[in-house]
PDB file of C-alpha atoms in Angstrom:
ATOM      1  CA  MET R   1     -17.050 -20.458 -18.370  1.00 45.00           C
ATOM      2  CA  ALA R   2     -14.066 -19.568 -17.094  1.00 56.00           C
ATOM      3  CA  ASP R   3     -11.227 -16.987 -18.150  1.00 71.00           C
ATOM      4  CA  GLU R   4     -13.744 -14.172 -19.398  1.00 78.00           C
ATOM      5  CA  GLY R   5     -12.638 -11.429 -16.845  1.00 89.00           C
ATOM      6  CA  LEU R   6     -14.870  -8.921 -15.606  1.00 94.00           C
ATOM      7  CA  LYS R   7     -17.819  -7.345 -17.913  1.00 96.00           C
ATOM      8  CA  ILE R   8     -19.597  -4.636 -17.258  1.00 96.00           C
ATOM      9  CA  ASP R   9     -22.764  -3.051 -19.450  1.00 97.00           C
ATOM     10  CA  LEU R  10     -24.602  -0.935 -17.303  1.00 97.00           C
ATOM     11  CA  ALA R  11     -28.067   1.185 -18.231  1.00 97.00           C
ATOM     12  CA  VAL R  12     -28.755   2.890 -15.470  1.00 97.00           C
ATOM     13  CA  LYS R  13     -28.209   2.669 -11.613  1.00 97.00           C
ATOM     14  CA  ALA R  14     -30.948   4.835 -10.113  1.00 96.00           C
ATOM     15  CA  PHE R  15     -31.633   5.547  -6.098  1.00 94.00           C
ATOM     16  CA  GLY R  16     -35.265   6.602  -5.330  1.00 93.00           C
ATOM     17  CA  GLY R  17     -36.085   6.941  -9.253  1.00 93.00           C
ATOM     18  CA  VAL R  18     -32.665   9.004  -9.871  1.00 96.00           C
ATOM     19  CA  PRO R  19     -30.092   7.754 -12.199  1.00 97.00           C
ATOM     20  CA  VAL R  20     -26.355   7.997 -10.315  1.00 96.00           C
ATOM     21  CA  LEU R  21     -25.150   5.968 -12.617  1.00 97.00           C
ATOM     22  CA  GLY R  22     -24.835   4.941 -16.693  1.00 95.00           C
ATOM     23  CA  PRO R  23     -24.567   4.292 -19.082  1.00 97.00           C
ATOM     24  CA  LEU R  24     -21.659   3.078 -18.665  1.00 96.00           C
ATOM     25  CA  SER R  25     -19.758  -0.097 -19.935  1.00 96.00           C
ATOM     26  CA  LEU R  26     -16.603  -1.372 -19.208  1.00 95.00           C
ATOM     27  CA  THR R  27     -14.046  -4.845 -19.946  1.00 94.00           C
ATOM     28  CA  LEU R  28     -11.245  -6.358 -17.601  1.00 95.00           C
ATOM     29  CA  ALA R  29      -8.955  -9.165 -18.449  1.00 93.00           C
ATOM     30  CA  PRO R  30      -7.983 -12.225 -15.767  1.00 90.00           C
ATOM     31  CA  GLY R  31      -5.263 -10.413 -13.758  1.00 91.00           C
ATOM     32  CA  GLU R  32      -5.982  -6.476 -15.222  1.00 95.00           C
ATOM     33  CA  VAL R  33      -5.588  -4.024 -12.569  1.00 96.00           C
ATOM     34  CA  LEU R  34      -8.204  -1.552 -12.943  1.00 97.00           C
ATOM     35  CA  ALA R  35      -8.783   2.068 -11.503  1.00 97.00           C
ATOM     36  CA  VAL R  36     -11.567   4.220 -10.992  1.00 97.00           C
ATOM     37  CA  LEU R  37     -11.568   7.624 -10.562  1.00 95.00           C
ATOM     38  CA  GLY R  38     -13.683  10.523  -9.827  1.00 92.00           C
ATOM     39  CA  PRO R  39     -14.222  12.989  -6.920  1.00 91.00           C
ATOM     40  CA  SER R  40     -15.918  12.183  -3.719  1.00 89.00           C
ATOM     41  CA  GLY R  41     -19.968  11.184  -4.202  1.00 90.00           C
ATOM     42  CA  VAL R  42     -19.644  10.728  -7.911  1.00 94.00           C
ATOM     43  CA  GLY R  43     -20.522   6.794  -7.496  1.00 94.00           C
ATOM     44  CA  LYS R  44     -16.945   4.697  -7.380  1.00 94.00           C
ATOM     45  CA  SER R  45     -18.208   2.772  -4.377  1.00 93.00           C
ATOM     46  CA  THR R  46     -22.049   2.157  -6.204  1.00 95.00           C
ATOM     47  CA  LEU R  47     -19.750   0.595  -8.969  1.00 96.00           C
ATOM     48  CA  LEU R  48     -18.244  -2.054  -6.870  1.00 94.00           C
ATOM     49  CA  ARG R  49     -21.129  -2.861  -4.943  1.00 94.00           C
ATOM     50  CA  LEU R  50     -22.431  -3.864  -8.113  1.00 96.00           C
ATOM     51  CA  ILE R  51     -19.461  -5.312  -9.209  1.00 95.00           C
ATOM     52  CA  ALA R  52     -18.901  -7.684  -6.013  1.00 93.00           C
ATOM     53  CA  GLY R  53     -23.189  -8.188  -6.218  1.00 92.00           C
ATOM     54  CA  LEU R  54     -24.187  -6.976  -2.650  1.00 92.00           C
ATOM     55  CA  ASP R  55     -26.255  -3.982  -5.001  1.00 93.00           C
ATOM     56  CA  ARG R  56     -28.782  -5.868  -7.765  1.00 93.00           C
ATOM     57  CA  ASP R  57     -31.028  -3.389  -8.080  1.00 94.00           C
ATOM     58  CA  TYR R  58     -29.907  -1.830 -11.552  1.00 96.00           C
ATOM     59  CA  ASP R  59     -30.656  -2.218 -15.476  1.00 97.00           C
ATOM     60  CA  GLY R  60     -27.842  -3.942 -17.422  1.00 96.00           C
ATOM     61  CA  MET R  61     -25.281  -6.486 -17.118  1.00 96.00           C
ATOM     62  CA  VAL R  62     -22.283  -7.372 -14.598  1.00 95.00           C
ATOM     63  CA  ALA R  63     -20.812 -10.527 -15.243  1.00 94.00           C
ATOM     64  CA  LEU R  64     -17.785 -11.737 -14.179  1.00 90.00           C
ATOM     65  CA  ASP R  65     -16.141 -15.248 -16.006  1.00 88.00           C
ATOM     66  CA  GLY R  66     -20.166 -15.240 -17.447  1.00 90.00           C
ATOM     67  CA  ARG R  67     -21.651 -15.546 -14.541  1.00 92.00           C
ATOM     68  CA  PRO R  68     -23.535 -13.004 -12.756  1.00 92.00           C
ATOM     69  CA  PRO R  69     -21.855 -11.630  -9.415  1.00 91.00           C
ATOM     70  CA  GLU R  70     -24.087 -13.701  -7.228  1.00 88.00           C
ATOM     71  CA  ALA R  71     -23.538 -16.769  -9.139  1.00 90.00           C
ATOM     72  CA  ALA R  72     -19.805 -16.500  -9.337  1.00 89.00           C
ATOM     73  CA  PRO R  73     -17.150 -17.132  -6.964  1.00 87.00           C
ATOM     74  CA  VAL R  74     -17.117 -14.741  -4.002  1.00 88.00           C
ATOM     75  CA  PRO R  75     -14.241 -11.760  -4.697  1.00 92.00           C
ATOM     76  CA  GLY R  76     -12.056 -10.770  -2.031  1.00 93.00           C
ATOM     77  CA  ILE R  77     -13.024  -7.296  -0.657  1.00 93.00           C
ATOM     78  CA  VAL R  78     -10.855  -4.267   0.993  1.00 93.00           C
ATOM     79  CA  PHE R  79     -12.901  -1.572   2.025  1.00 88.00           C
ATOM     80  CA  GLN R  80     -11.777   2.160   3.189  1.00 86.00           C
ATOM     81  CA  ASP R  81     -12.278   0.303   6.946  1.00 88.00           C
ATOM     82  CA  PRO R  82     -10.851  -3.060   8.168  1.00 90.00           C
ATOM     83  CA  ARG R  83     -13.278  -4.213   9.327  1.00 91.00           C
ATOM     84  CA  LEU R  84     -11.773  -6.012  11.423  1.00 95.00           C
ATOM     85  CA  LEU R  85     -13.486  -7.447  14.513  1.00 96.00           C
ATOM     86  CA  PRO R  86     -12.065  -5.846  17.975  1.00 96.00           C
ATOM     87  CA  TRP R  87     -12.610  -9.313  19.755  1.00 97.00           C
ATOM     88  CA  LEU R  88     -10.729 -11.430  17.371  1.00 97.00           C
ATOM     89  CA  SER R  89      -6.900 -12.219  16.666  1.00 97.00           C
ATOM     90  CA  ALA R  90      -5.443 -11.241  13.354  1.00 97.00           C
ATOM     91  CA  THR R  91      -5.524 -15.182  12.410  1.00 97.00           C
ATOM     92  CA  GLU R  92      -8.799 -15.873  13.945  1.00 97.00           C
ATOM     93  CA  ASN R  93     -10.419 -12.251  12.005  1.00 97.00           C
ATOM     94  CA  ILE R  94      -8.954 -14.207   8.676  1.00 96.00           C
ATOM     95  CA  ARG R  95     -10.847 -17.611   9.515  1.00 96.00           C
ATOM     96  CA  ALA R  96     -13.742 -15.712  11.095  1.00 95.00           C
ATOM     97  CA  VAL R  97     -14.797 -15.202   6.664  1.00 92.00           C
ATOM     98  CA  ALA R  98     -12.844 -17.940   5.906  1.00 92.00           C
ATOM     99  CA  PRO R  99     -13.122 -21.118   8.174  1.00 93.00           C
ATOM    100  CA  GLU R 100     -12.066 -23.749   5.724  1.00 94.00           C
ATOM    101  CA  VAL R 101      -8.158 -22.057   5.878  1.00 94.00           C
ATOM    102  CA  THR R 102      -6.582 -23.571   8.809  1.00 95.00           C
ATOM    103  CA  ARG R 103      -4.767 -21.217  11.400  1.00 96.00           C
ATOM    104  CA  ALA R 104      -1.046 -22.342   9.871  1.00 96.00           C
ATOM    105  CA  GLU R 105      -2.112 -21.171   6.864  1.00 95.00           C
ATOM    106  CA  ALA R 106      -3.789 -17.923   8.132  1.00 96.00           C
ATOM    107  CA  ARG R 107      -0.642 -17.120  10.240  1.00 96.00           C
ATOM    108  CA  ALA R 108       1.198 -17.906   6.705  1.00 95.00           C
ATOM    109  CA  LEU R 109      -1.389 -15.445   4.616  1.00 94.00           C
ATOM    110  CA  LEU R 110      -0.207 -12.747   7.589  1.00 96.00           C
ATOM    111  CA  ALA R 111       3.275 -13.329   7.199  1.00 95.00           C
ATOM    112  CA  GLU R 112       3.028 -13.198   3.234  1.00 92.00           C
ATOM    113  CA  MET R 113       1.729  -9.442   4.257  1.00 92.00           C
ATOM    114  CA  GLY R 114       4.491  -8.251   6.791  1.00 93.00           C
ATOM    115  CA  LEU R 115       2.840  -9.464   9.807  1.00 95.00           C
ATOM    116  CA  ALA R 116       4.971 -12.035  10.855  1.00 95.00           C
ATOM    117  CA  GLY R 117       4.789 -12.128  14.290  1.00 95.00           C
ATOM    118  CA  ALA R 118       1.413 -10.052  15.044  1.00 96.00           C
ATOM    119  CA  GLU R 119      -0.742 -13.129  14.327  1.00 96.00           C
ATOM    120  CA  ASP R 120      -2.127 -13.294  18.131  1.00 97.00           C
ATOM    121  CA  ARG R 121      -2.678  -9.413  18.012  1.00 97.00           C
ATOM    122  CA  LEU R 122      -5.837  -8.155  18.598  1.00 97.00           C
ATOM    123  CA  PRO R 123      -6.738  -5.236  16.209  1.00 96.00           C
ATOM    124  CA  GLY R 124      -6.648  -2.469  18.964  1.00 96.00           C
ATOM    125  CA  ALA R 125      -3.069  -3.237  18.990  1.00 97.00           C
ATOM    126  CA  LEU R 126      -2.278  -2.959  15.814  1.00 96.00           C
ATOM    127  CA  SER R 127      -1.254   0.354  13.656  1.00 93.00           C
ATOM    128  CA  GLY R 128      -3.274   1.447  10.780  1.00 91.00           C
ATOM    129  CA  GLY R 129      -1.219   0.305   8.422  1.00 91.00           C
ATOM    130  CA  MET R 130      -1.126  -3.626  10.067  1.00 94.00           C
ATOM    131  CA  GLN R 131      -4.852  -2.593   9.874  1.00 95.00           C
ATOM    132  CA  ARG R 132      -5.047  -2.264   6.678  1.00 93.00           C
ATOM    133  CA  ARG R 133      -2.615  -5.623   5.717  1.00 94.00           C
ATOM    134  CA  VAL R 134      -4.797  -7.374   8.560  1.00 96.00           C
ATOM    135  CA  ALA R 135      -7.633  -7.267   5.702  1.00 95.00           C
ATOM    136  CA  LEU R 136      -5.695  -7.538   2.501  1.00 94.00           C
ATOM    137  CA  ALA R 137      -4.506 -10.602   3.648  1.00 95.00           C
ATOM    138  CA  ARG R 138      -8.347 -11.585   4.785  1.00 95.00           C
ATOM    139  CA  ALA R 139      -9.908 -10.985   1.214  1.00 94.00           C
ATOM    140  CA  LEU R 140      -6.922 -13.193   0.186  1.00 93.00           C
ATOM    141  CA  ALA R 141      -8.236 -15.849   2.068  1.00 93.00           C
ATOM    142  CA  VAL R 142     -11.209 -16.921  -0.142  1.00 88.00           C
ATOM    143  CA  SER R 143      -8.810 -17.232  -3.047  1.00 85.00           C
ATOM    144  CA  PRO R 144     -10.154 -14.457  -5.298  1.00 87.00           C
ATOM    145  CA  ARG R 145      -9.708 -13.983  -9.144  1.00 89.00           C
ATOM    146  CA  LEU R 146     -11.262 -10.572  -8.561  1.00 94.00           C
ATOM    147  CA  LEU R 147      -9.767  -8.323  -5.985  1.00 95.00           C
ATOM    148  CA  LEU R 148     -12.340  -5.359  -5.163  1.00 96.00           C
ATOM    149  CA  LEU R 149     -10.387  -2.363  -3.296  1.00 96.00           C
ATOM    150  CA  ASP R 150     -12.374   0.566  -2.288  1.00 94.00           C
ATOM    151  CA  GLU R 151     -10.555   3.244  -1.313  1.00 92.00           C
ATOM    152  CA  PRO R 152      -8.192   0.630   1.032  1.00 88.00           C
ATOM    153  CA  PHE R 153      -4.868   3.454   1.694  1.00 87.00           C
ATOM    154  CA  VAL R 154      -7.554   6.062   2.789  1.00 85.00           C
ATOM    155  CA  SER R 155      -6.630   8.659   5.592  1.00 83.00           C
ATOM    156  CA  LEU R 156      -2.775   6.211   5.155  1.00 85.00           C
ATOM    157  CA  ASP R 157      -0.058   8.827   4.485  1.00 88.00           C
ATOM    158  CA  ARG R 158       2.110   9.032   1.199  1.00 89.00           C
ATOM    159  CA  PRO R 159       5.240   6.520   2.203  1.00 90.00           C
ATOM    160  CA  LEU R 160       2.482   3.934   3.443  1.00 89.00           C
ATOM    161  CA  ALA R 161       0.592   4.126   1.206  1.00 89.00           C
ATOM    162  CA  ARG R 162       3.568   3.551  -0.626  1.00 90.00           C
ATOM    163  CA  GLU R 163       4.402  -0.041   0.811  1.00 91.00           C
ATOM    164  CA  LEU R 164       0.890  -1.333   0.187  1.00 91.00           C
ATOM    165  CA  LEU R 165       0.786  -0.304  -3.136  1.00 91.00           C
ATOM    166  CA  ALA R 166       3.256  -2.101  -3.768  1.00 91.00           C
ATOM    167  CA  LEU R 167       2.329  -5.186  -1.998  1.00 91.00           C
ATOM    168  CA  VAL R 168      -0.473  -4.662  -3.713  1.00 92.00           C
ATOM    169  CA  ALA R 169       1.617  -5.345  -6.936  1.00 92.00           C
ATOM    170  CA  ARG R 170       3.547  -8.110  -5.681  1.00 91.00           C
ATOM    171  CA  ILE R 171       0.282  -9.718  -4.808  1.00 91.00           C
ATOM    172  CA  VAL R 172      -0.994  -9.723  -8.705  1.00 91.00           C
ATOM    173  CA  ALA R 173       2.326 -10.559  -9.698  1.00 91.00           C
ATOM    174  CA  ASP R 174       2.349 -13.456  -7.738  1.00 91.00           C
ATOM    175  CA  ARG R 175      -1.389 -14.528  -7.338  1.00 91.00           C
ATOM    176  CA  GLY R 176      -3.108 -12.894 -10.110  1.00 89.00           C
ATOM    177  CA  PRO R 177      -6.190 -11.956  -9.726  1.00 91.00           C
ATOM    178  CA  SER R 178      -8.047  -9.060 -11.210  1.00 93.00           C
ATOM    179  CA  VAL R 179      -8.493  -6.127  -9.454  1.00 96.00           C
ATOM    180  CA  VAL R 180     -10.743  -2.890  -9.257  1.00 97.00           C
ATOM    181  CA  LEU R 181      -9.035  -0.572  -7.405  1.00 97.00           C
ATOM    182  CA  VAL R 182     -11.493   2.538  -6.553  1.00 96.00           C
ATOM    183  CA  THR R 183      -9.653   5.489  -5.442  1.00 93.00           C
ATOM    184  CA  HIS R 184      -9.765   9.056  -5.462  1.00 89.00           C
ATOM    185  CA  GLU R 185      -5.802   9.802  -5.504  1.00 91.00           C
ATOM    186  CA  PRO R 186      -4.274   9.723  -9.249  1.00 92.00           C
ATOM    187  CA  GLU R 187      -0.653   8.493  -7.911  1.00 92.00           C
ATOM    188  CA  ASP R 188      -2.688   5.363  -6.672  1.00 93.00           C
ATOM    189  CA  ALA R 189      -3.865   4.767  -9.972  1.00 94.00           C
ATOM    190  CA  ALA R 190      -0.148   5.418 -11.975  1.00 94.00           C
ATOM    191  CA  ARG R 191       1.635   3.062  -9.836  1.00 94.00           C
ATOM    192  CA  LEU R 192      -0.972  -0.009  -9.808  1.00 95.00           C
ATOM    193  CA  ALA R 193      -3.434  -0.118 -12.678  1.00 96.00           C
ATOM    194  CA  ASP R 194      -2.698  -1.108 -16.495  1.00 96.00           C
ATOM    195  CA  LYS R 195      -6.211   0.473 -16.623  1.00 96.00           C
ATOM    196  CA  VAL R 196      -7.694   3.788 -15.645  1.00 96.00           C
ATOM    197  CA  VAL R 197     -11.526   4.821 -16.029  1.00 96.00           C
ATOM    198  CA  VAL R 198     -12.872   8.227 -14.550  1.00 95.00           C
ATOM    199  CA  LEU R 199     -15.797   9.124 -13.444  1.00 95.00           C
ATOM    200  CA  GLY R 200     -17.477  12.537 -13.916  1.00 94.00           C
ATOM    201  CA  GLY R 201     -20.881  14.500 -14.120  1.00 94.00           C
ATOM    202  CA  SER R 202     -24.536  13.359 -13.079  1.00 93.00           C
ATOM    203  CA  PRO R 203     -25.682  10.628 -13.530  1.00 96.00           C
ATOM    204  CA  ALA R 204     -21.850   9.354 -13.967  1.00 96.00           C
ATOM    205  CA  THR R 205     -20.515   8.337 -16.967  1.00 96.00           C
ATOM    206  CA  ILE R 206     -16.730   7.764 -17.640  1.00 96.00           C
ATOM    207  CA  ARG R 207     -15.403  10.730 -18.779  1.00 94.00           C
ATOM    208  CA  ARG R 208     -12.031   9.551 -19.797  1.00 93.00           C
ATOM    209  CA  LYS R 209     -10.548   5.911 -20.168  1.00 93.00           C
ATOM    210  CA  LEU R 210      -6.914   5.698 -20.342  1.00 93.00           C
ATOM    211  CA  ARG R 211      -4.612   2.218 -20.822  1.00 94.00           C
ATOM    212  CA  ILE R 212      -1.366   2.124 -19.147  1.00 94.00           C
ATOM    213  CA  ASP R 213       1.199   0.042 -21.355  1.00 92.00           C
ATOM    214  CA  GLN R 214       4.233  -0.099 -19.006  1.00 92.00           C
ATOM    215  CA  PRO R 215       5.043  -2.132 -16.651  1.00 92.00           C
ATOM    216  CA  ARG R 216       4.571  -1.893 -12.856  1.00 91.00           C
ATOM    217  CA  ALA R 217       8.223  -1.999 -12.116  1.00 88.00           C
ATOM    218  CA  ASP R 218       9.405   0.728 -15.136  1.00 91.00           C
ATOM    219  CA  ARG R 219       7.406   3.419 -13.796  1.00 90.00           C
ATOM    220  CA  ASP R 220       9.703   5.921 -12.298  1.00 90.00           C
ATOM    221  CA  ALA R 221       9.090   8.737 -10.739  1.00 89.00           C
ATOM    222  CA  GLY R 222       9.194  11.161 -14.015  1.00 92.00           C
ATOM    223  CA  THR R 223       6.062   8.252 -15.647  1.00 91.00           C
ATOM    224  CA  ILE R 224       4.114   8.245 -12.515  1.00 91.00           C
ATOM    225  CA  ARG R 225       3.670  12.788 -12.707  1.00 90.00           C
ATOM    226  CA  ALA R 226       3.035  12.470 -16.140  1.00 90.00           C
ATOM    227  CA  LEU R 227       0.198   9.685 -15.576  1.00 90.00           C
ATOM    228  CA  THR R 228      -1.395  10.996 -12.750  1.00 88.00           C
ATOM    229  CA  THR R 229      -1.588  14.855 -15.187  1.00 86.00           C
ATOM    230  CA  ASP R 230      -3.510  12.651 -17.788  1.00 81.00           C
ATOM    231  CA  PHE R 231      -5.622  11.370 -16.135  1.00 81.00           C
ATOM    232  CA  GLY R 232      -6.672  15.203 -15.092  1.00 72.00           C
ATOM    233  CA  ALA R 233      -6.385  16.320 -18.615  1.00 60.00           C
ATOM    234  CA  GLU R 234      -9.674  16.957 -20.294  1.00 53.00           C
ATOM    235  CA  PRO R 235     -10.991  14.029 -22.809  1.00 49.00           C
TER     236      PRO R 235
END
């Protein structure tokens, strides 16, 4: 089935018999951006692993376009750490996960990410921000319908994080993937998301669920401040 988007109906996710996440239900339409907020250790990355199909040990249902994650097209994933292979160039890091992509296509994708001229550099010769751009290009190389971002801007200064947020917003506008962004930074959610959920408690459940109807391009500084305040308000 096509174009059903992402659907989650999780009864419980447990580790060692101890419930850590759920119950919770979420839906994400094709092309929408969902931001998942909450304190460190609350289960945000665990939820992302369930969506990616990296963890199948849970009670409930996760489906992308009507199929479980293991039967759905491979999502693009960007982790907190870029996880680049240090002995491969930026171009070859892309081709390591998508060998069907030609060198010319990989270099064009890097140029799209603002890395023209850095295609043949090893990761050690790239700044932290440039490494994140390579990781994003690598995630896009599989032409994903779903893009999963696990704290991709962590440890970056705010101006650089905003540059990368703008890049992701352009990717959403141009390519149309659904996106799940896990972040501890309310500003990231306010700038990028269409939907926001705030996790809390133990086991973690959805404490707040908000929709942002204002187009991303129209969110000025005042709007961003108001939204970040709203995310932290009591339900």
